[in-house]
Amino acid sequence: MKRRQFITKAGGAGLVASGVVGSASAQEGESDPRTGSGTQDDPYVVEMHTDGSEYLFDPVGLYVEEGDWVRWVNASGSHSTTAYSPSNPNAEVSLIPEGAEPWNSGTFQEQGATFDYQFQAAGTYDYYCIPHKTLGMVGRVVCGEPGGPAENNEIPDDVGSGILPDSETIVEEKALAYPYFPETSGGPLPSLALGAATLFGLGNVYLLSQTDRFSGRYDQDATDDTEIE
Ligand SMILES: [Cu+2]
């Protein structure tokens, strides 16, 4: 899914409270939003971007089957794709299934650089970009079905939860473009955010989400990250 298309879709965020968008985005017969087919030769693709002051994985949520391949492409800026595993830089917790092989591409400077990984263990995988983790550059892959420590790491019930989709939604939608906003209100803050979207337009939601990302759960174990472009 192209980012622009998603922005169009997210523009209707004000309708979420009534459930209209929830059904529209999961229409039957809609084509698979994933790029690629998951094979080694034609892997699913996640782009890594710097877009103004935003640093992002797109799609931010991706569903794969066991044995599927994913390719991260450094589309703009300098990024890494790095699994939450204590064996990786600045990750003090494991947020990948038990027995899964942690990955770390290292930080790419070169545009177009790629990193491929084959998902072999079922469960939920949270990952991040080394230089931009503290700015909210995180992503999630669900392989087969949700499970593992990432599922116990509760996504905060606030606007920041728009950054990292919940696993059930990933299973349902197969790919969720950045930025993701929850379709069901899990508390007052998402409703407020959606209200803001209705009243003031999508730009305000970006600002809200930007603000929240600086206080998100991923900040706590990454205080010594250096930031590069
Ligand atoms: Cu990055």
mmCIF file of C-alpha atoms and ligand atoms in Angstrom:
data_model
loop_
_atom_site.group_PDB
_atom_site.id
_atom_site.type_symbol
_atom_site.label_atom_id
_atom_site.label_comp_id
_atom_site.label_asym_id
_atom_site.label_seq_id
_atom_site.Cartn_x
_atom_site.Cartn_y
_atom_site.Cartn_z
ATOM 1 C CA MET A 1 0.000 0.000 0.000
ATOM 2 C CA LYS A 2 1.370 3.375 -0.904
ATOM 3 C CA ARG A 3 1.619 5.941 1.814
ATOM 4 C CA ARG A 4 -0.452 8.457 -0.070
ATOM 5 C CA GLN A 5 -3.331 6.048 -0.354
ATOM 6 C CA PHE A 6 -3.267 5.505 3.345
ATOM 7 C CA ILE A 7 -3.298 9.176 4.095
ATOM 8 C CA THR A 8 -6.448 9.414 2.039
ATOM 9 C CA LYS A 9 -7.917 6.610 4.047
ATOM 10 C CA ALA A 10 -6.781 8.076 7.345
ATOM 11 C CA GLY A 11 -8.425 11.318 6.328
ATOM 12 C CA GLY A 12 -11.691 9.655 7.206
ATOM 13 C CA ALA A 13 -10.536 8.993 10.732
ATOM 14 C CA GLY A 14 -13.387 11.080 12.058
ATOM 15 C CA LEU A 15 -15.741 8.358 10.921
ATOM 16 C CA VAL A 16 -14.072 5.678 12.951
ATOM 17 C CA ALA A 17 -16.225 6.262 15.988
ATOM 18 C CA SER A 18 -19.253 5.213 13.999
ATOM 19 C CA GLY A 19 -17.456 2.166 12.637
ATOM 20 C CA VAL A 20 -17.752 3.256 9.054
ATOM 21 C CA VAL A 21 -14.061 3.162 8.284
ATOM 22 C CA GLY A 22 -13.653 -0.067 10.195
ATOM 23 C CA SER A 23 -15.782 -1.899 7.720
ATOM 24 C CA ALA A 24 -14.589 0.002 4.697
ATOM 25 C CA SER A 25 -10.962 -0.856 5.265
ATOM 26 C CA ALA A 26 -11.667 -4.555 5.586
ATOM 27 C CA GLN A 27 -13.897 -4.993 2.604
ATOM 28 C CA GLU A 28 -14.028 -8.481 1.238
ATOM 29 C CA GLY A 29 -12.464 -8.903 -2.115
ATOM 30 C CA GLU A 30 -9.982 -6.125 -1.486
ATOM 31 C CA SER A 31 -6.631 -7.091 -2.903
ATOM 32 C CA ASP A 32 -3.792 -8.120 -0.624
ATOM 33 C CA PRO A 33 -2.231 -4.869 0.595
ATOM 34 C CA ARG A 34 1.186 -6.499 0.895
ATOM 35 C CA THR A 35 3.916 -5.893 -1.633
ATOM 36 C CA GLY A 36 5.494 -9.169 -2.724
ATOM 37 C CA SER A 37 4.373 -12.732 -2.203
ATOM 38 C CA GLY A 38 6.546 -13.817 0.736
ATOM 39 C CA THR A 39 8.868 -16.083 -1.214
ATOM 40 C CA GLN A 40 12.623 -15.681 -1.090
ATOM 41 C CA ASP A 41 12.618 -14.391 -4.666
ATOM 42 C CA ASP A 42 9.622 -12.128 -4.147
ATOM 43 C CA PRO A 43 9.564 -11.272 -0.446
ATOM 44 C CA TYR A 44 7.114 -9.009 1.283
ATOM 45 C CA VAL A 45 8.526 -5.500 1.372
ATOM 46 C CA VAL A 46 8.760 -3.030 4.238
ATOM 47 C CA GLU A 47 10.178 0.372 3.360
ATOM 48 C CA MET A 48 12.226 2.427 5.781
ATOM 49 C CA HIS A 49 11.771 6.162 5.404
ATOM 50 C CA THR A 50 12.786 9.522 6.667
ATOM 51 C CA ASP A 51 9.946 11.887 5.867
ATOM 52 C CA GLY A 52 10.561 15.345 7.270
ATOM 53 C CA SER A 53 10.768 14.824 11.002
ATOM 54 C CA GLU A 54 9.143 11.395 10.796
ATOM 55 C CA TYR A 55 11.028 8.132 10.760
ATOM 56 C CA LEU A 56 8.993 5.142 9.818
ATOM 57 C CA PHE A 57 8.534 1.577 8.678
ATOM 58 C CA ASP A 58 5.865 1.179 6.051
ATOM 59 C CA PRO A 59 3.876 -0.960 6.400
ATOM 60 C CA VAL A 60 4.225 -0.631 10.170
ATOM 61 C CA GLY A 61 2.302 -3.867 10.712
ATOM 62 C CA LEU A 62 2.694 -6.937 8.508
ATOM 63 C CA TYR A 63 1.295 -10.448 8.554
ATOM 64 C CA VAL A 64 3.320 -13.398 7.258
ATOM 65 C CA GLU A 65 3.105 -17.178 7.352
ATOM 66 C CA GLU A 66 5.809 -19.411 8.727
ATOM 67 C CA GLY A 67 8.591 -19.660 6.166
ATOM 68 C CA ASP A 68 7.762 -16.341 4.506
ATOM 69 C CA TRP A 69 10.470 -13.836 3.659
ATOM 70 C CA VAL A 70 10.407 -10.126 4.340
ATOM 71 C CA ARG A 71 12.694 -7.564 2.739
ATOM 72 C CA TRP A 72 13.342 -4.212 4.376
ATOM 73 C CA VAL A 73 14.369 -1.545 1.900
ATOM 74 C CA ASN A 74 16.156 1.626 2.949
ATOM 75 C CA ALA A 75 14.036 4.014 0.904
ATOM 76 C CA SER A 76 15.197 7.305 2.413
ATOM 77 C CA GLY A 77 17.450 8.401 5.235
ATOM 78 C CA SER A 78 19.554 6.053 7.367
ATOM 79 C CA HIS A 79 17.857 3.200 9.168
ATOM 80 C CA SER A 80 18.136 -0.298 10.534
ATOM 81 C CA THR A 81 15.665 -3.104 11.049
ATOM 82 C CA THR A 82 16.501 -4.673 14.370
ATOM 83 C CA ALA A 83 14.538 -7.230 16.359
ATOM 84 C CA TYR A 84 13.839 -6.561 20.018
ATOM 85 C CA SER A 85 16.328 -8.963 21.520
ATOM 86 C CA PRO A 86 18.836 -8.410 24.311
ATOM 87 C CA SER A 87 21.501 -9.501 21.843
ATOM 88 C CA ASN A 88 20.848 -6.370 19.787
ATOM 89 C CA PRO A 89 21.973 -2.787 20.506
ATOM 90 C CA ASN A 90 19.767 -0.898 22.989
ATOM 91 C CA ALA A 91 17.185 -3.657 23.249
ATOM 92 C CA GLU A 92 17.025 -4.876 26.812
ATOM 93 C CA VAL A 93 13.965 -7.000 26.339
ATOM 94 C CA SER A 94 13.035 -9.787 23.960
ATOM 95 C CA LEU A 95 9.880 -9.046 21.995
ATOM 96 C CA ILE A 96 10.133 -11.913 19.560
ATOM 97 C CA PRO A 97 8.858 -15.478 19.978
ATOM 98 C CA GLU A 98 10.901 -17.913 21.998
ATOM 99 C CA GLY A 99 13.309 -19.740 19.741
ATOM 100 C CA ALA A 100 13.094 -17.153 16.989
ATOM 101 C CA GLU A 101 16.327 -15.927 15.479
ATOM 102 C CA PRO A 102 16.865 -12.236 16.262
ATOM 103 C CA TRP A 103 17.866 -10.123 13.309
ATOM 104 C CA ASN A 104 19.755 -6.876 12.945
ATOM 105 C CA SER A 105 20.547 -5.281 9.624
ATOM 106 C CA GLY A 106 22.841 -2.681 11.127
ATOM 107 C CA THR A 107 22.243 0.920 10.127
ATOM 108 C CA PHE A 108 22.078 1.469 6.381
ATOM 109 C CA GLN A 109 23.357 4.758 5.030
ATOM 110 C CA GLU A 110 22.956 3.716 1.427
ATOM 111 C CA GLN A 111 19.644 4.318 -0.295
ATOM 112 C CA GLY A 112 18.119 1.161 -1.696
ATOM 113 C CA ALA A 113 20.050 -1.123 0.649
ATOM 114 C CA THR A 114 18.037 -4.187 1.619
ATOM 115 C CA PHE A 115 17.878 -6.751 4.373
ATOM 116 C CA ASP A 116 16.033 -10.055 4.046
ATOM 117 C CA TYR A 117 14.772 -12.253 6.859
ATOM 118 C CA GLN A 118 12.819 -15.477 6.878
ATOM 119 C CA PHE A 119 10.199 -15.825 9.597
ATOM 120 C CA GLN A 120 10.270 -19.373 10.868
ATOM 121 C CA ALA A 121 8.697 -19.327 14.311
ATOM 122 C CA ALA A 122 5.053 -18.412 14.775
ATOM 123 C CA GLY A 123 4.295 -15.455 16.961
ATOM 124 C CA THR A 124 4.605 -11.702 17.266
ATOM 125 C CA TYR A 125 7.810 -9.860 16.419
ATOM 126 C CA ASP A 126 8.455 -6.281 17.432
ATOM 127 C CA TYR A 127 11.416 -4.527 15.913
ATOM 128 C CA TYR A 128 12.919 -1.081 15.700
ATOM 129 C CA CYS A 129 15.389 1.169 13.953
ATOM 130 C CA ILE A 130 18.552 1.668 16.010
ATOM 131 C CA PRO A 131 18.999 5.411 15.389
ATOM 132 C CA HIS A 132 15.305 6.267 15.532
ATOM 133 C CA LYS A 133 13.804 3.995 18.139
ATOM 134 C CA THR A 134 13.390 6.845 20.580
ATOM 135 C CA LEU A 135 11.519 8.745 17.885
ATOM 136 C CA GLY A 136 9.000 5.947 17.552
ATOM 137 C CA MET A 137 10.430 4.076 14.582
ATOM 138 C CA VAL A 138 9.132 0.655 15.469
ATOM 139 C CA GLY A 139 7.297 -2.056 13.597
ATOM 140 C CA ARG A 140 5.511 -5.343 14.161
ATOM 141 C CA VAL A 141 5.280 -8.567 12.212
ATOM 142 C CA VAL A 142 2.845 -11.333 13.110
ATOM 143 C CA CYS A 143 3.909 -14.731 11.817
ATOM 144 C CA GLY A 144 1.161 -17.337 11.674
ATOM 145 C CA GLU A 145 -0.639 -16.260 14.801
ATOM 146 C CA PRO A 146 0.040 -13.731 17.558
ATOM 147 C CA GLY A 147 2.086 -14.964 20.500
ATOM 148 C CA GLY A 148 5.214 -14.592 22.574
ATOM 149 C CA PRO A 149 6.524 -11.845 24.827
ATOM 150 C CA ALA A 150 5.495 -9.021 22.492
ATOM 151 C CA GLU A 151 1.888 -9.908 23.248
ATOM 152 C CA ASN A 152 2.469 -9.358 26.949
ATOM 153 C CA ASN A 153 4.011 -5.994 26.324
ATOM 154 C CA GLU A 154 0.775 -4.106 26.368
ATOM 155 C CA ILE A 155 0.402 -1.381 23.811
ATOM 156 C CA PRO A 156 -0.446 1.817 25.665
ATOM 157 C CA ASP A 157 -4.047 2.792 25.304
ATOM 158 C CA ASP A 158 -3.354 6.227 23.988
ATOM 159 C CA VAL A 159 -2.602 7.986 20.773
ATOM 160 C CA GLY A 160 0.776 6.321 20.684
ATOM 161 C CA SER A 161 -0.900 2.995 20.139
ATOM 162 C CA GLY A 162 -1.536 4.309 16.668
ATOM 163 C CA ILE A 163 2.110 3.789 15.911
ATOM 164 C CA LEU A 164 2.211 0.049 16.506
ATOM 165 C CA PRO A 165 -0.874 -1.887 15.430
ATOM 166 C CA ASP A 166 -2.290 -4.624 17.609
ATOM 167 C CA SER A 167 -1.683 -8.134 16.368
ATOM 168 C CA GLU A 168 -5.297 -9.071 15.702
ATOM 169 C CA THR A 169 -5.646 -6.124 13.369
ATOM 170 C CA ILE A 170 -2.472 -7.146 11.585
ATOM 171 C CA VAL A 171 -3.796 -10.676 11.093
ATOM 172 C CA GLU A 172 -7.039 -9.260 9.773
ATOM 173 C CA GLU A 173 -5.628 -6.609 7.461
ATOM 174 C CA LYS A 174 -2.341 -8.333 6.431
ATOM 175 C CA ALA A 175 -0.526 -5.001 6.105
ATOM 176 C CA LEU A 176 -1.058 -1.687 7.851
ATOM 177 C CA ALA A 177 0.458 1.407 6.363
ATOM 178 C CA TYR A 178 2.181 4.021 8.469
ATOM 179 C CA PRO A 179 0.794 5.913 10.286
ATOM 180 C CA TYR A 180 -1.647 3.502 11.823
ATOM 181 C CA PHE A 181 -4.499 4.638 14.028
ATOM 182 C CA PRO A 182 -6.665 2.146 15.883
ATOM 183 C CA GLU A 183 -10.146 1.678 14.505
ATOM 184 C CA THR A 184 -11.815 0.865 17.775
ATOM 185 C CA SER A 185 -11.526 3.246 20.637
ATOM 186 C CA GLY A 186 -9.798 1.533 23.530
ATOM 187 C CA GLY A 187 -10.120 4.524 25.800
ATOM 188 C CA PRO A 188 -10.763 8.212 25.920
ATOM 189 C CA LEU A 189 -7.549 9.321 24.284
ATOM 190 C CA PRO A 190 -8.061 7.648 20.902
ATOM 191 C CA SER A 191 -11.519 9.144 20.835
ATOM 192 C CA LEU A 192 -10.038 12.509 21.556
ATOM 193 C CA ALA A 193 -7.556 12.030 18.777
ATOM 194 C CA LEU A 194 -10.275 11.083 16.365
ATOM 195 C CA GLY A 195 -12.322 14.018 17.499
ATOM 196 C CA ALA A 196 -9.353 16.208 16.809
ATOM 197 C CA ALA A 197 -9.107 14.681 13.363
ATOM 198 C CA THR A 198 -12.710 15.550 12.716
ATOM 199 C CA LEU A 199 -12.468 19.066 14.016
ATOM 200 C CA PHE A 200 -9.045 20.161 12.959
ATOM 201 C CA GLY A 201 -8.002 17.829 10.219
ATOM 202 C CA LEU A 202 -5.448 15.127 9.893
ATOM 203 C CA GLY A 203 -2.469 17.384 10.431
ATOM 204 C CA ASN A 204 -3.340 17.747 14.061
ATOM 205 C CA VAL A 205 -3.321 14.014 14.520
ATOM 206 C CA TYR A 206 0.181 13.876 13.198
ATOM 207 C CA LEU A 207 1.177 16.442 15.756
ATOM 208 C CA LEU A 208 -0.530 14.535 18.540
ATOM 209 C CA SER A 209 1.115 11.311 17.522
ATOM 210 C CA GLN A 210 4.485 13.009 17.222
ATOM 211 C CA THR A 211 4.126 14.364 20.713
ATOM 212 C CA ASP A 212 3.208 11.024 22.122
ATOM 213 C CA ARG A 213 6.012 9.214 20.456
ATOM 214 C CA PHE A 214 8.467 11.067 22.609
ATOM 215 C CA SER A 215 6.924 9.530 25.688
ATOM 216 C CA GLY A 216 6.171 6.101 24.280
ATOM 217 C CA ARG A 217 7.012 2.795 25.860
ATOM 218 C CA TYR A 218 9.926 2.252 23.560
ATOM 219 C CA ASP A 219 11.782 5.178 24.972
ATOM 220 C CA GLN A 220 12.490 3.642 28.293
ATOM 221 C CA ASP A 221 15.185 1.243 27.219
ATOM 222 C CA ALA A 222 16.815 3.469 24.701
ATOM 223 C CA THR A 223 17.946 6.552 26.476
ATOM 224 C CA ASP A 224 21.400 6.387 25.022
ATOM 225 C CA ASP A 225 20.425 6.151 21.373
ATOM 226 C CA THR A 226 22.193 8.493 19.102
ATOM 227 C CA GLU A 227 20.151 10.116 16.426
ATOM 228 C CA ILE A 228 21.262 10.506 12.921
ATOM 229 C CA GLU A 229 19.430 11.795 9.917
HETATM 230 CU CU CU B 1 15.307 4.918 11.267
#
